[in-house]
Amino acid sequence: MRIKYPITLVYLVLGLAVVATPLYWWTYDFGGLLIIGTSPFQFVITLLGTTLEISGLITAVLEAYRAYLIITLARNIYLVTMKDKPVRTYALTSLSIPYLIYPLIIYYIANYVFGVYHVPAKYPLVLMDSGVMGMNYGDTNILMTITITPHLIYWVALAIGLMAIPAAIETRRHNKSKQAIGSEARNPTTRPQGNI
């Protein structure tokens, strides 16, 4: 059996593998006081070493979304392999790219909140790595290390999400060739010429 859309098939199979992998994509550690582990399919907040109960509720909703994506990707793999219908989903693309922006959002929100409530602190711009947040409380200077870590599974998800571009090109190319063959069959360019 020949697969007409190999790039799309690889994109879908790898996407299914990433979605089914139960790992956190990013970890945000605020001096060990607050640790957040997150992915589009699970979420945990640990405050002072205790996991908050809201984490379980959020994770349950995200796991339902994971199940939906697994079913959708499995169906799309079936359609590509058995029916030669190139169905793609841009879920990994739309889920992985915003994670690059989240550290900026946290930076602006933290500094806005500190400013509104007149907290003598400055949240550092930490995109991926560590930074130190300084806070003055009376005569005491408090330093907190902030670490934002993307995990390997995130980079794999981002790379697979970007595979949507060549998959779309492959699909478009096959669709154009189908349309060209169909229009030739309806409007042949060479007509037999008879004697006048």
PDB file of C-alpha atoms in Angstrom:
ATOM      1  CA  MET A   1       0.000   0.000   0.000  1.00  0.00           C
ATOM      2  CA  ARG A   2       1.400   3.367  -1.035  1.00  0.00           C
ATOM      3  CA  ILE A   3       0.862   6.349   1.253  1.00  0.00           C
ATOM      4  CA  LYS A   4       0.062   9.501  -0.727  1.00  0.00           C
ATOM      5  CA  TYR A   5       0.738  11.850   2.173  1.00  0.00           C
ATOM      6  CA  PRO A   6       3.854  10.577   4.029  1.00  0.00           C
ATOM      7  CA  ILE A   7       4.766  13.927   5.629  1.00  0.00           C
ATOM      8  CA  THR A   8       1.225  14.365   6.917  1.00  0.00           C
ATOM      9  CA  LEU A   9       1.243  10.805   8.265  1.00  0.00           C
ATOM     10  CA  VAL A  10       4.559  11.317  10.096  1.00  0.00           C
ATOM     11  CA  TYR A  11       3.250  14.623  11.479  1.00  0.00           C
ATOM     12  CA  LEU A  12       0.088  12.941  12.796  1.00  0.00           C
ATOM     13  CA  VAL A  13       1.849   9.884  14.277  1.00  0.00           C
ATOM     14  CA  LEU A  14       4.482  11.984  16.057  1.00  0.00           C
ATOM     15  CA  GLY A  15       1.764  14.368  17.234  1.00  0.00           C
ATOM     16  CA  LEU A  16      -0.152  11.434  18.699  1.00  0.00           C
ATOM     17  CA  ALA A  17       2.988  10.256  20.508  1.00  0.00           C
ATOM     18  CA  VAL A  18       3.577  13.703  22.043  1.00  0.00           C
ATOM     19  CA  VAL A  19      -0.044  14.150  23.090  1.00  0.00           C
ATOM     20  CA  ALA A  20      -0.079  10.708  24.734  1.00  0.00           C
ATOM     21  CA  THR A  21       3.162  11.368  26.668  1.00  0.00           C
ATOM     22  CA  PRO A  22       2.276  12.401  30.253  1.00  0.00           C
ATOM     23  CA  LEU A  23       5.092  14.865  30.929  1.00  0.00           C
ATOM     24  CA  TYR A  24       5.158  18.525  31.891  1.00  0.00           C
ATOM     25  CA  TRP A  25       6.320  20.862  29.140  1.00  0.00           C
ATOM     26  CA  TRP A  26       7.498  23.739  31.363  1.00  0.00           C
ATOM     27  CA  THR A  27       8.327  24.193  35.034  1.00  0.00           C
ATOM     28  CA  TYR A  28       8.160  27.561  36.772  1.00  0.00           C
ATOM     29  CA  ASP A  29       9.990  27.606  40.120  1.00  0.00           C
ATOM     30  CA  PHE A  30       9.685  30.700  42.287  1.00  0.00           C
ATOM     31  CA  GLY A  31      12.374  30.143  44.905  1.00  0.00           C
ATOM     32  CA  GLY A  32      10.934  26.769  45.874  1.00  0.00           C
ATOM     33  CA  LEU A  33       7.983  28.564  47.476  1.00  0.00           C
ATOM     34  CA  LEU A  34       5.746  28.159  44.448  1.00  0.00           C
ATOM     35  CA  ILE A  35       6.402  25.555  41.759  1.00  0.00           C
ATOM     36  CA  ILE A  36       4.171  25.214  38.713  1.00  0.00           C
ATOM     37  CA  GLY A  37       4.443  22.290  36.306  1.00  0.00           C
ATOM     38  CA  THR A  38       2.431  22.739  33.157  1.00  0.00           C
ATOM     39  CA  SER A  39       1.590  21.313  29.776  1.00  0.00           C
ATOM     40  CA  PRO A  40      -1.578  21.601  27.704  1.00  0.00           C
ATOM     41  CA  PHE A  41      -2.706  18.309  29.255  1.00  0.00           C
ATOM     42  CA  GLN A  42      -1.707  18.509  32.930  1.00  0.00           C
ATOM     43  CA  PHE A  43      -1.074  21.139  35.562  1.00  0.00           C
ATOM     44  CA  VAL A  44       0.247  21.131  39.114  1.00  0.00           C
ATOM     45  CA  ILE A  45       0.803  23.928  41.612  1.00  0.00           C
ATOM     46  CA  THR A  46       2.926  23.264  44.675  1.00  0.00           C
ATOM     47  CA  LEU A  47       2.893  25.953  47.360  1.00  0.00           C
ATOM     48  CA  LEU A  48       5.377  25.538  50.210  1.00  0.00           C
ATOM     49  CA  GLY A  49       5.776  21.842  49.372  1.00  0.00           C
ATOM     50  CA  THR A  50       2.039  21.105  49.312  1.00  0.00           C
ATOM     51  CA  THR A  51       0.223  20.360  46.073  1.00  0.00           C
ATOM     52  CA  LEU A  52      -2.888  22.502  45.844  1.00  0.00           C
ATOM     53  CA  GLU A  53      -6.155  20.627  45.296  1.00  0.00           C
ATOM     54  CA  ILE A  54      -7.113  22.872  42.383  1.00  0.00           C
ATOM     55  CA  SER A  55      -4.314  21.152  40.442  1.00  0.00           C
ATOM     56  CA  GLY A  56      -6.317  17.922  40.300  1.00  0.00           C
ATOM     57  CA  LEU A  57      -9.408  19.662  38.972  1.00  0.00           C
ATOM     58  CA  ILE A  58      -7.473  21.542  36.296  1.00  0.00           C
ATOM     59  CA  THR A  59      -5.600  18.375  35.306  1.00  0.00           C
ATOM     60  CA  ALA A  60      -8.881  16.432  34.973  1.00  0.00           C
ATOM     61  CA  VAL A  61     -10.183  18.981  32.465  1.00  0.00           C
ATOM     62  CA  LEU A  62      -6.869  18.989  30.595  1.00  0.00           C
ATOM     63  CA  GLU A  63      -6.788  15.168  30.520  1.00  0.00           C
ATOM     64  CA  ALA A  64     -10.226  15.193  28.889  1.00  0.00           C
ATOM     65  CA  TYR A  65      -8.784  17.474  26.221  1.00  0.00           C
ATOM     66  CA  ARG A  66      -5.857  15.054  25.821  1.00  0.00           C
ATOM     67  CA  ALA A  67      -8.318  12.168  25.273  1.00  0.00           C
ATOM     68  CA  TYR A  68     -10.175  14.229  22.663  1.00  0.00           C
ATOM     69  CA  LEU A  69      -6.935  14.970  20.790  1.00  0.00           C
ATOM     70  CA  ILE A  70      -5.832  11.324  20.925  1.00  0.00           C
ATOM     71  CA  ILE A  71      -9.139  10.248  19.369  1.00  0.00           C
ATOM     72  CA  THR A  72      -8.945  13.007  16.743  1.00  0.00           C
ATOM     73  CA  LEU A  73      -5.342  12.226  15.794  1.00  0.00           C
ATOM     74  CA  ALA A  74      -6.043   8.473  15.636  1.00  0.00           C
ATOM     75  CA  ARG A  75      -9.010   9.136  13.330  1.00  0.00           C
ATOM     76  CA  ASN A  76      -6.871  11.404  11.140  1.00  0.00           C
ATOM     77  CA  ILE A  77      -4.162   8.729  10.915  1.00  0.00           C
ATOM     78  CA  TYR A  78      -6.810   6.229   9.829  1.00  0.00           C
ATOM     79  CA  LEU A  79      -8.145   8.619   7.167  1.00  0.00           C
ATOM     80  CA  VAL A  80      -4.661   9.304   5.781  1.00  0.00           C
ATOM     81  CA  THR A  81      -3.603   5.646   5.659  1.00  0.00           C
ATOM     82  CA  MET A  82      -6.831   3.898   4.674  1.00  0.00           C
ATOM     83  CA  LYS A  83      -8.859   6.515   2.817  1.00  0.00           C
ATOM     84  CA  ASP A  84      -6.113   8.746   1.356  1.00  0.00           C
ATOM     85  CA  LYS A  85      -7.815  11.801   2.873  1.00  0.00           C
ATOM     86  CA  PRO A  86      -5.277  14.285   4.231  1.00  0.00           C
ATOM     87  CA  VAL A  87      -6.802  15.566   7.438  1.00  0.00           C
ATOM     88  CA  ARG A  88      -4.517  17.654   9.628  1.00  0.00           C
ATOM     89  CA  THR A  89      -4.920  19.243  12.976  1.00  0.00           C
ATOM     90  CA  TYR A  90      -2.991  22.317  14.035  1.00  0.00           C
ATOM     91  CA  ALA A  91      -3.412  21.552  17.734  1.00  0.00           C
ATOM     92  CA  LEU A  92       0.285  21.076  18.523  1.00  0.00           C
ATOM     93  CA  THR A  93       1.166  24.246  16.650  1.00  0.00           C
ATOM     94  CA  SER A  94      -1.448  26.293  18.470  1.00  0.00           C
ATOM     95  CA  LEU A  95      -0.566  24.716  21.825  1.00  0.00           C
ATOM     96  CA  SER A  96       3.238  24.892  21.688  1.00  0.00           C
ATOM     97  CA  ILE A  97       3.929  28.366  20.280  1.00  0.00           C
ATOM     98  CA  PRO A  98       2.139  30.349  23.049  1.00  0.00           C
ATOM     99  CA  TYR A  99       4.389  28.699  25.659  1.00  0.00           C
ATOM    100  CA  LEU A 100       7.203  30.891  24.338  1.00  0.00           C
ATOM    101  CA  ILE A 101       5.163  33.965  25.299  1.00  0.00           C
ATOM    102  CA  TYR A 102       4.082  32.866  28.799  1.00  0.00           C
ATOM    103  CA  PRO A 103       7.302  33.999  30.564  1.00  0.00           C
ATOM    104  CA  LEU A 104       6.745  37.507  29.142  1.00  0.00           C
ATOM    105  CA  ILE A 105       3.142  37.497  30.322  1.00  0.00           C
ATOM    106  CA  ILE A 106       4.229  36.434  33.832  1.00  0.00           C
ATOM    107  CA  TYR A 107       6.883  39.176  33.832  1.00  0.00           C
ATOM    108  CA  TYR A 108       4.400  41.937  32.956  1.00  0.00           C
ATOM    109  CA  ILE A 109       1.654  40.691  35.278  1.00  0.00           C
ATOM    110  CA  ALA A 110       4.036  40.312  38.252  1.00  0.00           C
ATOM    111  CA  ASN A 111       5.507  43.786  37.816  1.00  0.00           C
ATOM    112  CA  TYR A 112       2.042  45.281  37.295  1.00  0.00           C
ATOM    113  CA  VAL A 113       0.738  43.670  40.497  1.00  0.00           C
ATOM    114  CA  PHE A 114       3.841  44.756  42.433  1.00  0.00           C
ATOM    115  CA  GLY A 115       3.307  48.311  41.190  1.00  0.00           C
ATOM    116  CA  VAL A 116      -0.421  48.420  41.973  1.00  0.00           C
ATOM    117  CA  TYR A 117       0.048  47.098  45.502  1.00  0.00           C
ATOM    118  CA  HIS A 118       3.249  49.101  46.076  1.00  0.00           C
ATOM    119  CA  VAL A 119       5.302  45.994  46.766  1.00  0.00           C
ATOM    120  CA  PRO A 120       8.979  46.983  46.815  1.00  0.00           C
ATOM    121  CA  ALA A 121      10.016  44.228  44.425  1.00  0.00           C
ATOM    122  CA  LYS A 122      11.170  43.907  40.862  1.00  0.00           C
ATOM    123  CA  TYR A 123      10.438  40.723  38.958  1.00  0.00           C
ATOM    124  CA  PRO A 124      13.303  39.950  36.554  1.00  0.00           C
ATOM    125  CA  LEU A 125      12.747  39.157  32.913  1.00  0.00           C
ATOM    126  CA  VAL A 126      13.405  35.420  32.839  1.00  0.00           C
ATOM    127  CA  LEU A 127      12.510  33.752  29.567  1.00  0.00           C
ATOM    128  CA  MET A 128      14.293  30.411  29.911  1.00  0.00           C
ATOM    129  CA  ASP A 129      16.838  30.073  32.671  1.00  0.00           C
ATOM    130  CA  SER A 130      17.197  31.613  36.106  1.00  0.00           C
ATOM    131  CA  GLY A 131      17.000  35.095  37.485  1.00  0.00           C
ATOM    132  CA  VAL A 132      16.967  36.658  40.931  1.00  0.00           C
ATOM    133  CA  MET A 133      14.064  38.717  42.210  1.00  0.00           C
ATOM    134  CA  GLY A 134      14.939  41.244  44.871  1.00  0.00           C
ATOM    135  CA  MET A 135      12.477  42.508  47.442  1.00  0.00           C
ATOM    136  CA  ASN A 136      13.013  44.997  50.251  1.00  0.00           C
ATOM    137  CA  TYR A 137      11.122  44.545  53.481  1.00  0.00           C
ATOM    138  CA  GLY A 138      12.138  47.117  56.056  1.00  0.00           C
ATOM    139  CA  ASP A 139      15.894  46.784  56.507  1.00  0.00           C
ATOM    140  CA  THR A 140      15.902  43.298  55.019  1.00  0.00           C
ATOM    141  CA  ASN A 141      16.702  42.494  51.419  1.00  0.00           C
ATOM    142  CA  ILE A 142      15.030  39.265  50.282  1.00  0.00           C
ATOM    143  CA  LEU A 143      16.347  37.472  47.213  1.00  0.00           C
ATOM    144  CA  MET A 144      14.401  34.757  45.416  1.00  0.00           C
ATOM    145  CA  THR A 145      15.714  32.661  42.535  1.00  0.00           C
ATOM    146  CA  ILE A 146      13.208  32.272  39.728  1.00  0.00           C
ATOM    147  CA  THR A 147      13.776  29.413  37.309  1.00  0.00           C
ATOM    148  CA  ILE A 148      11.758  28.858  34.153  1.00  0.00           C
ATOM    149  CA  THR A 149      12.593  25.585  32.446  1.00  0.00           C
ATOM    150  CA  PRO A 150      11.244  24.207  29.178  1.00  0.00           C
ATOM    151  CA  HIS A 151      11.619  20.432  29.062  1.00  0.00           C
ATOM    152  CA  LEU A 152      12.755  18.319  26.107  1.00  0.00           C
ATOM    153  CA  ILE A 153       9.194  17.172  25.378  1.00  0.00           C
ATOM    154  CA  TYR A 154       8.231  20.816  24.786  1.00  0.00           C
ATOM    155  CA  TRP A 155      10.904  21.259  22.114  1.00  0.00           C
ATOM    156  CA  VAL A 156       9.798  18.005  20.484  1.00  0.00           C
ATOM    157  CA  ALA A 157       6.171  19.222  20.515  1.00  0.00           C
ATOM    158  CA  LEU A 158       7.203  22.563  19.014  1.00  0.00           C
ATOM    159  CA  ALA A 159       9.211  20.855  16.246  1.00  0.00           C
ATOM    160  CA  ILE A 160       6.320  18.523  15.447  1.00  0.00           C
ATOM    161  CA  GLY A 161       3.907  21.450  15.520  1.00  0.00           C
ATOM    162  CA  LEU A 162       6.056  23.218  12.934  1.00  0.00           C
ATOM    163  CA  MET A 163       5.800  20.107  10.739  1.00  0.00           C
ATOM    164  CA  ALA A 164       2.271  21.317   9.981  1.00  0.00           C
ATOM    165  CA  ILE A 165       3.808  23.654   7.394  1.00  0.00           C
ATOM    166  CA  PRO A 166       5.357  20.959   5.154  1.00  0.00           C
ATOM    167  CA  ALA A 167       2.263  18.782   5.715  1.00  0.00           C
ATOM    168  CA  ALA A 168       0.047  21.617   4.458  1.00  0.00           C
ATOM    169  CA  ILE A 169       2.316  22.124   1.431  1.00  0.00           C
ATOM    170  CA  GLU A 170       2.186  18.395   0.677  1.00  0.00           C
ATOM    171  CA  THR A 171      -1.613  18.370   0.891  1.00  0.00           C
ATOM    172  CA  ARG A 172      -1.949  21.480  -1.254  1.00  0.00           C
ATOM    173  CA  ARG A 173       0.379  20.025  -3.885  1.00  0.00           C
ATOM    174  CA  HIS A 174      -1.634  16.788  -4.096  1.00  0.00           C
ATOM    175  CA  ASN A 175      -4.941  18.686  -4.204  1.00  0.00           C
ATOM    176  CA  LYS A 176      -3.710  20.888  -7.066  1.00  0.00           C
ATOM    177  CA  SER A 177      -2.593  17.861  -9.064  1.00  0.00           C
ATOM    178  CA  LYS A 178      -6.003  16.210  -8.486  1.00  0.00           C
ATOM    179  CA  GLN A 179      -7.771  19.377  -9.645  1.00  0.00           C
ATOM    180  CA  ALA A 180      -5.584  19.591 -12.738  1.00  0.00           C
ATOM    181  CA  ILE A 181      -6.312  15.964 -13.660  1.00  0.00           C
ATOM    182  CA  GLY A 182     -10.038  16.487 -13.059  1.00  0.00           C
ATOM    183  CA  SER A 183     -10.198  19.622 -15.204  1.00  0.00           C
ATOM    184  CA  GLU A 184      -8.309  17.887 -18.028  1.00  0.00           C
ATOM    185  CA  ALA A 185     -10.841  15.080 -18.018  1.00  0.00           C
ATOM    186  CA  ARG A 186     -13.730  17.551 -18.251  1.00  0.00           C
ATOM    187  CA  ASN A 187     -12.116  19.920 -20.778  1.00  0.00           C
ATOM    188  CA  PRO A 188      -9.696  18.077 -23.017  1.00  0.00           C
ATOM    189  CA  THR A 189      -7.356  20.470 -24.769  1.00  0.00           C
ATOM    190  CA  THR A 190      -6.754  18.287 -27.796  1.00  0.00           C
ATOM    191  CA  ARG A 191      -9.855  17.774 -29.900  1.00  0.00           C
ATOM    192  CA  PRO A 192      -9.930  15.585 -32.937  1.00  0.00           C
ATOM    193  CA  GLN A 193     -10.157  17.672 -36.076  1.00  0.00           C
ATOM    194  CA  GLY A 194     -12.337  16.487 -38.898  1.00  0.00           C
ATOM    195  CA  ASN A 195     -12.392  17.428 -42.578  1.00  0.00           C
ATOM    196  CA  ILE A 196     -14.348  20.516 -43.465  1.00  0.00           C
TER     197      ILE A 196
END
